[in-house]
mmCIF file of C-alpha atoms and ligand atoms in Angstrom:
data_model
loop_
_atom_site.group_PDB
_atom_site.id
_atom_site.type_symbol
_atom_site.label_atom_id
_atom_site.label_comp_id
_atom_site.label_asym_id
_atom_site.label_seq_id
_atom_site.Cartn_x
_atom_site.Cartn_y
_atom_site.Cartn_z
ATOM 1 C CA MET A 7 35.580 118.211 256.133
ATOM 2 C CA PHE A 8 31.970 118.000 255.350
ATOM 3 C CA ASP A 9 29.805 121.060 255.216
ATOM 4 C CA LEU A 10 26.615 120.555 257.233
ATOM 5 C CA ARG A 11 24.721 123.387 255.634
ATOM 6 C CA ARG A 12 21.034 122.882 255.438
ATOM 7 C CA ALA A 13 19.983 121.265 252.200
ATOM 8 C CA THR A 14 18.492 123.731 249.798
ATOM 9 C CA ARG A 15 15.059 123.278 248.333
ATOM 10 C CA LEU A 16 14.618 124.272 244.727
ATOM 11 C CA ALA A 17 11.409 124.103 242.798
ATOM 12 C CA ILE A 18 11.830 122.516 239.391
ATOM 13 C CA ALA A 19 9.177 121.912 236.794
ATOM 14 C CA THR A 20 6.964 118.911 237.278
ATOM 15 C CA LEU A 21 6.349 116.896 234.143
ATOM 16 C CA ALA A 22 3.230 114.789 234.173
ATOM 17 C CA LEU A 23 1.488 115.515 237.428
ATOM 18 C CA PRO A 24 1.421 119.012 238.859
ATOM 19 C CA THR A 25 0.217 117.624 242.198
ATOM 20 C CA VAL A 26 3.599 116.039 242.831
ATOM 21 C CA ALA A 27 5.668 118.220 245.080
ATOM 22 C CA VAL A 28 9.222 118.598 243.910
ATOM 23 C CA ALA A 29 12.162 119.260 246.102
ATOM 24 C CA CYS A 30 15.852 119.089 245.641
ATOM 25 C CA GLY A 31 17.931 118.219 248.632
ATOM 26 C CA GLY A 32 21.677 118.043 248.573
ATOM 27 C CA GLN A 33 25.033 119.505 249.365
ATOM 28 C CA THR A 34 26.842 121.980 247.215
ATOM 29 C CA ASP A 35 30.232 120.385 247.866
ATOM 30 C CA SER A 36 29.350 117.020 246.312
ATOM 31 C CA ASN A 37 31.615 115.422 243.734
ATOM 32 C CA GLY A 38 29.201 116.416 241.003
ATOM 33 C CA GLU A 39 27.476 113.051 240.893
ATOM 34 C CA SER A 40 23.812 112.924 241.784
ATOM 35 C CA VAL A 41 21.051 110.358 242.229
ATOM 36 C CA THR A 42 17.401 111.223 241.639
ATOM 37 C CA VAL A 43 14.797 109.580 243.870
ATOM 38 C CA TYR A 44 11.018 109.540 243.494
ATOM 39 C CA THR A 45 9.730 108.857 246.981
ATOM 40 C CA GLY A 46 6.289 108.137 248.377
ATOM 41 C CA ARG A 47 7.927 107.981 251.775
ATOM 42 C CA HIS A 48 8.652 111.429 253.122
ATOM 43 C CA TYR A 49 9.291 110.929 256.846
ATOM 44 C CA GLY A 50 12.597 112.579 257.729
ATOM 45 C CA ILE A 51 13.949 111.623 254.337
ATOM 46 C CA GLU A 52 16.036 114.749 253.800
ATOM 47 C CA ALA A 53 18.286 114.076 256.810
ATOM 48 C CA VAL A 54 18.820 110.514 255.619
ATOM 49 C CA PHE A 55 19.862 111.653 252.156
ATOM 50 C CA ASP A 56 22.129 114.305 253.637
ATOM 51 C CA GLU A 57 23.925 111.603 255.630
ATOM 52 C CA PHE A 58 24.385 109.555 252.451
ATOM 53 C CA THR A 59 25.822 112.596 250.684
ATOM 54 C CA GLU A 60 28.144 113.169 253.616
ATOM 55 C CA ALA A 61 29.361 109.564 253.413
ATOM 56 C CA THR A 62 29.740 109.329 249.635
ATOM 57 C CA GLY A 63 29.817 112.789 248.095
ATOM 58 C CA ILE A 64 26.846 111.820 245.937
ATOM 59 C CA GLU A 65 24.052 114.395 245.929
ATOM 60 C CA VAL A 66 20.446 113.209 246.220
ATOM 61 C CA ARG A 67 17.668 115.014 244.359
ATOM 62 C CA PHE A 68 14.222 113.888 245.308
ATOM 63 C CA THR A 69 10.597 114.269 244.317
ATOM 64 C CA THR A 70 7.784 113.395 246.707
ATOM 65 C CA GLY A 71 4.216 112.305 245.971
ATOM 66 C CA SER A 72 1.852 109.497 246.825
ATOM 67 C CA ASP A 73 2.924 106.029 245.710
ATOM 68 C CA PRO A 74 0.265 105.819 242.938
ATOM 69 C CA GLU A 75 0.996 109.373 241.731
ATOM 70 C CA LEU A 76 4.674 108.596 241.359
ATOM 71 C CA ARG A 77 3.939 105.334 239.548
ATOM 72 C CA GLU A 78 1.736 107.178 237.047
ATOM 73 C CA ARG A 79 4.399 109.777 236.565
ATOM 74 C CA LEU A 80 7.044 107.140 235.872
ATOM 75 C CA LEU A 81 4.769 105.456 233.337
ATOM 76 C CA ALA A 82 4.188 108.803 231.612
ATOM 77 C CA GLU A 83 7.898 109.631 231.508
ATOM 78 C CA GLY A 84 8.905 106.220 230.194
ATOM 79 C CA ASP A 85 12.564 105.876 229.253
ATOM 80 C CA ASN A 86 13.032 109.631 229.652
ATOM 81 C CA THR A 87 12.488 109.604 233.408
ATOM 82 C CA PRO A 88 15.147 111.355 235.482
ATOM 83 C CA ALA A 89 14.400 108.938 238.343
ATOM 84 C CA ASP A 90 17.117 106.490 239.348
ATOM 85 C CA LEU A 91 15.481 105.052 242.456
ATOM 86 C CA VAL A 92 11.823 104.753 243.471
ATOM 87 C CA MET A 93 10.826 104.492 247.101
ATOM 88 C CA THR A 94 7.307 103.657 248.287
ATOM 89 C CA ALA A 95 5.596 103.756 251.685
ATOM 90 C CA ASP A 96 3.632 100.574 251.000
ATOM 91 C CA ALA A 97 4.429 96.986 250.003
ATOM 92 C CA ALA A 98 1.642 96.620 247.443
ATOM 93 C CA ASN A 99 2.689 99.789 245.670
ATOM 94 C CA ILE A 100 6.313 98.726 245.229
ATOM 95 C CA GLU A 101 5.110 95.427 243.754
ATOM 96 C CA LEU A 102 2.613 97.221 241.491
ATOM 97 C CA ALA A 103 5.481 99.389 240.220
ATOM 98 C CA SER A 104 7.525 96.248 239.618
ATOM 99 C CA GLN A 105 4.637 94.565 237.770
ATOM 100 C CA ALA A 106 4.320 97.698 235.613
ATOM 101 C CA GLY A 107 7.870 97.038 234.403
ATOM 102 C CA LEU A 108 9.348 100.152 235.964
ATOM 103 C CA PHE A 109 12.319 98.456 237.652
ATOM 104 C CA ALA A 110 15.455 96.617 236.609
ATOM 105 C CA ALA A 111 16.633 93.799 238.876
ATOM 106 C CA VAL A 112 19.653 94.428 241.093
ATOM 107 C CA ASP A 113 22.022 91.531 241.661
ATOM 108 C CA SER A 114 23.733 92.498 244.914
ATOM 109 C CA ASN A 115 25.098 90.252 247.647
ATOM 110 C CA THR A 116 25.078 93.275 249.935
ATOM 111 C CA LEU A 117 21.317 93.607 249.532
ATOM 112 C CA THR A 118 20.450 89.917 249.702
ATOM 113 C CA SER A 119 22.626 89.524 252.811
ATOM 114 C CA ALA A 120 21.056 92.478 254.619
ATOM 115 C CA ILE A 121 17.394 92.087 253.653
ATOM 116 C CA PRO A 122 15.535 88.822 254.466
ATOM 117 C CA ALA A 123 13.998 86.997 251.511
ATOM 118 C CA GLU A 124 10.446 87.712 252.741
ATOM 119 C CA LEU A 125 11.182 91.429 252.498
ATOM 120 C CA ARG A 126 12.406 91.630 248.896
ATOM 121 C CA SER A 127 10.909 90.622 245.588
ATOM 122 C CA PRO A 128 11.778 87.143 244.264
ATOM 123 C CA ASP A 129 13.209 88.752 241.110
ATOM 124 C CA ASN A 130 15.274 91.326 243.057
ATOM 125 C CA THR A 131 13.438 94.303 241.570
ATOM 126 C CA TRP A 132 12.666 95.751 245.002
ATOM 127 C CA PHE A 133 14.000 95.601 248.543
ATOM 128 C CA ALA A 134 12.280 96.601 251.790
ATOM 129 C CA LEU A 135 14.223 99.110 253.867
ATOM 130 C CA SER A 136 12.063 99.299 257.002
ATOM 131 C CA ARG A 137 9.126 97.491 258.578
ATOM 132 C CA ARG A 138 6.055 99.112 260.050
ATOM 133 C CA LEU A 139 3.151 97.116 261.396
ATOM 134 C CA ARG A 140 -0.501 98.003 261.153
ATOM 135 C CA VAL A 141 -1.878 97.157 264.556
ATOM 136 C CA ILE A 142 -4.745 97.696 266.951
ATOM 137 C CA MET A 143 -4.490 100.895 268.981
ATOM 138 C CA TYR A 144 -6.763 101.471 271.958
ATOM 139 C CA SER A 145 -7.608 103.969 274.662
ATOM 140 C CA THR A 146 -5.757 103.240 277.880
ATOM 141 C CA GLU A 147 -8.394 105.323 279.694
ATOM 142 C CA ARG A 148 -11.541 103.519 278.527
ATOM 143 C CA VAL A 149 -10.474 100.038 277.338
ATOM 144 C CA SER A 150 -9.271 97.405 279.828
ATOM 145 C CA GLU A 151 -9.488 94.394 277.493
ATOM 146 C CA PRO A 152 -8.466 95.494 273.995
ATOM 147 C CA PRO A 153 -9.190 93.323 270.942
ATOM 148 C CA THR A 154 -6.405 90.872 270.130
ATOM 149 C CA SER A 155 -7.282 90.101 266.513
ATOM 150 C CA TYR A 156 -8.214 92.073 263.399
ATOM 151 C CA ALA A 157 -11.484 90.115 263.269
ATOM 152 C CA ALA A 158 -12.347 91.126 266.847
ATOM 153 C CA LEU A 159 -12.658 94.773 265.758
ATOM 154 C CA GLY A 160 -15.969 93.594 264.298
ATOM 155 C CA ASP A 161 -17.364 92.521 267.682
ATOM 156 C CA SER A 162 -20.506 94.453 268.563
ATOM 157 C CA GLU A 163 -18.725 95.684 271.691
ATOM 158 C CA TRP A 164 -16.942 98.197 269.430
ATOM 159 C CA SER A 165 -20.029 99.501 267.685
ATOM 160 C CA GLY A 166 -19.674 103.266 267.327
ATOM 161 C CA LYS A 167 -16.220 103.088 268.930
ATOM 162 C CA LEU A 168 -14.026 102.168 265.956
ATOM 163 C CA CYS A 169 -11.838 104.504 263.867
ATOM 164 C CA LEU A 170 -10.508 103.376 260.473
ATOM 165 C CA ARG A 171 -8.565 104.832 257.551
ATOM 166 C CA PRO A 172 -10.602 105.034 254.294
ATOM 167 C CA SER A 173 -10.595 102.262 251.688
ATOM 168 C CA THR A 174 -8.672 104.353 249.171
ATOM 169 C CA HIS A 175 -5.562 104.383 251.336
ATOM 170 C CA PRO A 176 -2.812 101.843 250.536
ATOM 171 C CA TYR A 177 -2.396 100.962 254.246
ATOM 172 C CA THR A 178 -6.038 99.821 254.399
ATOM 173 C CA GLN A 179 -5.804 97.917 251.130
ATOM 174 C CA SER A 180 -2.614 96.080 252.146
ATOM 175 C CA LEU A 181 -4.062 95.025 255.485
ATOM 176 C CA VAL A 182 -7.168 93.634 253.775
ATOM 177 C CA ALA A 183 -4.939 91.906 251.192
ATOM 178 C CA SER A 184 -3.224 90.066 254.054
ATOM 179 C CA LEU A 185 -6.637 88.989 255.413
ATOM 180 C CA ILE A 186 -7.476 87.615 251.954
ATOM 181 C CA LEU A 187 -4.198 85.685 251.848
ATOM 182 C CA HIS A 188 -4.855 84.018 255.196
ATOM 183 C CA LEU A 189 -8.667 83.677 255.192
ATOM 184 C CA GLY A 190 -9.717 83.662 251.544
ATOM 185 C CA ASP A 191 -11.993 86.221 249.907
ATOM 186 C CA ASP A 192 -15.244 85.112 251.553
ATOM 187 C CA GLU A 193 -13.976 85.089 255.145
ATOM 188 C CA ALA A 194 -12.026 88.312 254.624
ATOM 189 C CA LEU A 195 -15.218 89.913 253.346
ATOM 190 C CA LYS A 196 -17.062 88.803 256.491
ATOM 191 C CA VAL A 197 -14.387 90.399 258.681
ATOM 192 C CA VAL A 198 -14.491 93.690 256.778
ATOM 193 C CA GLU A 199 -18.315 93.654 256.815
ATOM 194 C CA SER A 200 -18.248 93.241 260.584
ATOM 195 C CA TRP A 201 -16.039 96.339 260.880
ATOM 196 C CA VAL A 202 -18.436 98.282 258.645
ATOM 197 C CA ALA A 203 -21.374 97.080 260.773
ATOM 198 C CA ASN A 204 -19.747 98.853 263.722
ATOM 199 C CA ASP A 205 -20.319 102.156 261.925
ATOM 200 C CA PRO A 206 -16.658 103.218 261.981
ATOM 201 C CA LEU A 207 -15.493 106.793 261.944
ATOM 202 C CA TYR A 208 -13.302 107.089 258.807
ATOM 203 C CA ILE A 209 -10.313 109.400 259.230
ATOM 204 C CA ASN A 210 -7.661 109.741 256.520
ATOM 205 C CA SER A 211 -4.666 110.304 258.811
ATOM 206 C CA ASP A 212 -3.195 107.850 261.304
ATOM 207 C CA THR A 213 -2.092 110.730 263.521
ATOM 208 C CA ASP A 214 -5.645 112.093 263.535
ATOM 209 C CA ILE A 215 -6.932 108.585 264.307
ATOM 210 C CA LEU A 216 -4.756 108.370 267.430
ATOM 211 C CA GLU A 217 -5.766 111.897 268.413
ATOM 212 C CA ALA A 218 -9.402 110.814 267.995
ATOM 213 C CA ILE A 219 -8.850 107.979 270.467
ATOM 214 C CA ALA A 220 -7.271 110.403 272.939
ATOM 215 C CA ALA A 221 -10.177 112.820 272.457
ATOM 216 C CA GLY A 222 -12.782 110.109 273.089
ATOM 217 C CA ASP A 223 -14.164 109.974 269.528
ATOM 218 C CA CYS A 224 -13.337 106.262 269.337
ATOM 219 C CA ASP A 225 -11.913 103.605 271.663
ATOM 220 C CA VAL A 226 -10.161 101.267 269.211
ATOM 221 C CA ALA A 227 -8.578 101.738 265.794
ATOM 222 C CA LEU A 228 -6.082 100.499 263.245
ATOM 223 C CA ALA A 229 -2.888 102.500 262.767
ATOM 224 C CA ASN A 230 0.760 102.020 261.848
ATOM 225 C CA THR A 231 3.104 101.523 264.761
ATOM 226 C CA TYR A 232 5.339 104.579 264.201
ATOM 227 C CA TYR A 233 2.566 107.121 264.690
ATOM 228 C CA LEU A 234 2.348 106.279 268.392
ATOM 229 C CA PRO A 235 6.005 106.923 269.396
ATOM 230 C CA ARG A 236 5.853 110.203 267.494
ATOM 231 C CA LEU A 237 2.967 111.305 269.744
ATOM 232 C CA LEU A 238 4.519 109.794 272.878
ATOM 233 C CA ALA A 239 7.689 111.798 272.188
ATOM 234 C CA ASP A 240 5.608 114.959 272.547
ATOM 235 C CA ASP A 241 3.479 113.671 275.437
ATOM 236 C CA PRO A 242 4.705 110.618 277.385
ATOM 237 C CA ALA A 243 1.227 110.348 278.961
ATOM 238 C CA PHE A 244 -0.572 110.143 275.603
ATOM 239 C CA PRO A 245 -3.436 107.725 276.482
ATOM 240 C CA VAL A 246 -3.131 105.235 273.623
ATOM 241 C CA ALA A 247 -1.415 101.828 273.515
ATOM 242 C CA ILE A 248 -0.775 98.996 271.063
ATOM 243 C CA SER A 249 -2.544 95.636 271.150
ATOM 244 C CA TRP A 250 -0.535 93.276 268.920
ATOM 245 C CA PRO A 251 -3.086 91.429 266.755
ATOM 246 C CA ASP A 252 -3.248 87.777 265.683
ATOM 247 C CA GLN A 253 -0.360 86.710 267.919
ATOM 248 C CA ASP A 254 -1.624 83.114 268.081
ATOM 249 C CA SER A 255 -2.186 82.867 264.330
ATOM 250 C CA ASN A 256 -0.605 84.763 261.445
ATOM 251 C CA GLY A 257 1.029 87.589 263.357
ATOM 252 C CA ALA A 258 0.619 91.351 263.101
ATOM 253 C CA HIS A 259 0.322 92.743 259.578
ATOM 254 C CA VAL A 260 3.704 93.886 258.254
ATOM 255 C CA ASN A 261 3.986 96.671 255.728
ATOM 256 C CA VAL A 262 7.263 98.111 254.469
ATOM 257 C CA SER A 263 9.043 101.066 252.988
ATOM 258 C CA ALA A 264 10.801 99.676 249.944
ATOM 259 C CA ALA A 265 12.825 100.796 246.941
ATOM 260 C CA GLY A 266 13.768 99.688 243.457
ATOM 261 C CA VAL A 267 16.149 100.924 240.753
ATOM 262 C CA THR A 268 14.357 102.195 237.641
ATOM 263 C CA LYS A 269 14.691 100.412 234.318
ATOM 264 C CA SER A 270 16.162 103.480 232.591
ATOM 265 C CA ALA A 271 18.064 104.961 235.524
ATOM 266 C CA PRO A 272 20.441 107.667 234.244
ATOM 267 C CA ASN A 273 22.712 106.826 237.195
ATOM 268 C CA ARG A 274 22.158 103.122 237.880
ATOM 269 C CA ALA A 275 25.458 102.697 239.743
ATOM 270 C CA GLY A 276 24.653 105.622 242.019
ATOM 271 C CA ALA A 277 21.141 104.305 242.640
ATOM 272 C CA ILE A 278 22.500 100.899 243.651
ATOM 273 C CA ARG A 279 25.018 102.593 245.919
ATOM 274 C CA LEU A 280 22.228 104.534 247.652
ATOM 275 C CA LEU A 281 20.055 101.428 247.941
ATOM 276 C CA GLU A 282 22.917 99.398 249.427
ATOM 277 C CA TRP A 283 23.765 102.200 251.833
ATOM 278 C CA LEU A 284 20.139 102.448 253.006
ATOM 279 C CA ALA A 285 20.119 98.674 253.579
ATOM 280 C CA THR A 286 23.375 98.667 255.583
ATOM 281 C CA LYS A 287 25.123 101.704 257.097
ATOM 282 C CA GLY A 288 22.000 103.824 256.725
ATOM 283 C CA GLN A 289 19.559 101.269 258.225
ATOM 284 C CA SER A 290 19.353 102.849 261.663
ATOM 285 C CA THR A 291 19.158 106.392 260.349
ATOM 286 C CA PHE A 292 16.466 105.463 257.851
ATOM 287 C CA SER A 293 14.348 103.457 260.313
ATOM 288 C CA ASP A 294 14.866 105.560 263.418
ATOM 289 C CA ALA A 295 13.991 108.797 261.580
ATOM 290 C CA ASN A 296 10.413 107.491 261.684
ATOM 291 C CA PHE A 297 10.403 105.060 264.633
ATOM 292 C CA GLU A 298 10.171 102.084 262.267
ATOM 293 C CA TYR A 299 11.656 98.630 262.628
ATOM 294 C CA PRO A 300 14.758 98.078 260.454
ATOM 295 C CA ALA A 301 14.280 95.658 257.547
ATOM 296 C CA ASP A 302 17.547 93.978 258.566
ATOM 297 C CA PRO A 303 16.561 92.015 261.690
ATOM 298 C CA SER A 304 20.128 92.197 263.033
ATOM 299 C CA VAL A 305 19.854 95.988 263.375
ATOM 300 C CA ALA A 306 18.358 97.078 266.705
ATOM 301 C CA PRO A 307 15.214 99.234 266.549
ATOM 302 C CA ALA A 308 15.171 102.677 268.154
ATOM 303 C CA SER A 309 15.086 102.517 271.958
ATOM 304 C CA ALA A 310 11.692 104.282 271.923
ATOM 305 C CA LEU A 311 10.211 101.054 270.519
ATOM 306 C CA SER A 312 11.404 98.805 273.349
ATOM 307 C CA SER A 313 8.347 99.563 275.490
ATOM 308 C CA PHE A 314 6.117 98.037 272.809
ATOM 309 C CA GLY A 315 7.643 94.640 273.561
ATOM 310 C CA ASP A 316 8.137 91.600 271.361
ATOM 311 C CA PHE A 317 5.577 90.484 268.816
ATOM 312 C CA VAL A 318 4.854 87.909 266.129
ATOM 313 C CA ALA A 319 4.966 89.516 262.672
ATOM 314 C CA ASP A 320 3.273 88.341 259.487
ATOM 315 C CA LEU A 321 6.293 88.181 257.180
ATOM 316 C CA ALA A 322 4.593 85.641 254.899
ATOM 317 C CA ALA A 323 2.232 88.177 253.352
ATOM 318 C CA VAL A 324 4.590 91.003 252.377
ATOM 319 C CA ARG A 325 5.444 89.747 248.881
ATOM 320 C CA GLU A 326 1.778 88.874 248.181
ATOM 321 C CA LEU A 327 0.245 92.268 248.922
ATOM 322 C CA GLY A 328 0.702 93.641 245.393
ATOM 323 C CA ARG A 329 -0.785 90.557 243.743
ATOM 324 C CA LEU A 330 -3.787 90.653 246.078
ATOM 325 C CA ASN A 331 -4.330 94.430 245.913
ATOM 326 C CA PRO A 332 -7.103 94.331 243.253
ATOM 327 C CA ARG A 333 -8.988 91.724 245.281
ATOM 328 C CA ALA A 334 -8.582 93.806 248.440
ATOM 329 C CA VAL A 335 -10.124 96.780 246.652
ATOM 330 C CA GLU A 336 -13.043 94.548 245.589
ATOM 331 C CA VAL A 337 -13.599 93.214 249.110
ATOM 332 C CA LEU A 338 -13.563 96.711 250.584
ATOM 333 C CA SER A 339 -16.089 97.869 248.011
ATOM 334 C CA ALA A 340 -18.331 94.807 248.459
ATOM 335 C CA ALA A 341 -18.335 95.353 252.222
ATOM 336 C CA GLY A 342 -19.446 98.951 251.872
ATOM 337 C CA TYR A 343 -16.252 100.175 253.544
ATOM 338 C CA GLU A 344 -15.928 103.868 252.811
HETATM 339 FE FE1 LIG B 1 2.531 106.621 257.246
#
C-alpha cells in the first residue's frame, strides 16, 4: 500500500545562488533511493514526482529556479552537483545547458521510441517531455478578425493594442529565434521592429497578459497556450481565444519542457528511470498538470484542449532555438524591444 501523505517541504541550504528556491518533495516510505532534480518548470511538478515515487519507490528531491539561474548554479557546482536531472521550461535553455557540457548522453530505446526526433537533441543529451505553443491570443469581445501570423501583429491596426512579454524572457527569445530561422536576421528584425512600432504594453507574466486582454488594456498578444485553459477552468466565459499563427507557412511556434541527465549525476540510473517514466507512463500526468500537449504525439492531450482545435506546429525549429538564442537577443535589442 502506498501512503498518500502530502509531500513534505524542507528548506536546505542553497549553494551558489540564494535566489533559487529549494524544496524537497517525497514520500517517507520510499526504498531509500532518491533522485535530485533541478527544475525551471514548476507547474504542478510535485504531484507528478509523487506519482513517480508511488510507482517506483524512488524519492524525488527538487530545486526550483529560472532556467538560467539553474544553469549558473550547475556550472558553479561542477562535478560536486547533487543534481541528477535538469528540467527546463524552454527549448533554448535546455540546449544552452547541453552546450555548456552539463549533460551526459542517454542511450535509451524507450526515450527515442516515445519522443520524436525533432523534440530531442541529436546527441541524446536532452529530451522534450511536453509541447507548449506560443500563439496569438485576442479579445473575443473587441476583435472579429484576429491576426493570423506573427508578422501581422506589426500591422498598424494593432497600434496601442498589443501586449508582449519582455525581451529578457526565454519565451520571447525562443519565438524570435524561430523567426530568425525561417526569415533570416534582417526580415526577423523588420517583424520585431513592426511590433515595437505598435508601442506594445510589456508585461512579464503570460497570465497577466491574458488578464490585460480581458480588462481591455490590449486586444491582441502573444502567450503560451496553457495559460488560457487555466483561466477558462476558473471562468468558462473568459473573453480570450487563440488564433493559430502561420498556419499556411511554418506553423505555430513550438516550445518545450525538456530534461537531461547531468554529467556527474550521483544517481544516473535513477535519473534515467525518472526521465523514461516522464516520457511514457507519466506523459499524461506531466502534460495534463499544466494543460500542455504531450511530447509523445500518440498520447492524447487533456480534453480541455480539444476546443482549441487542430493546428500546424513548427517542429523544425525546436532543436535550433539554443543555437539561435544569441542572435535573437541581438535582434530584440536592435529593434528596441524592451
Ligand atoms: Fe510558463
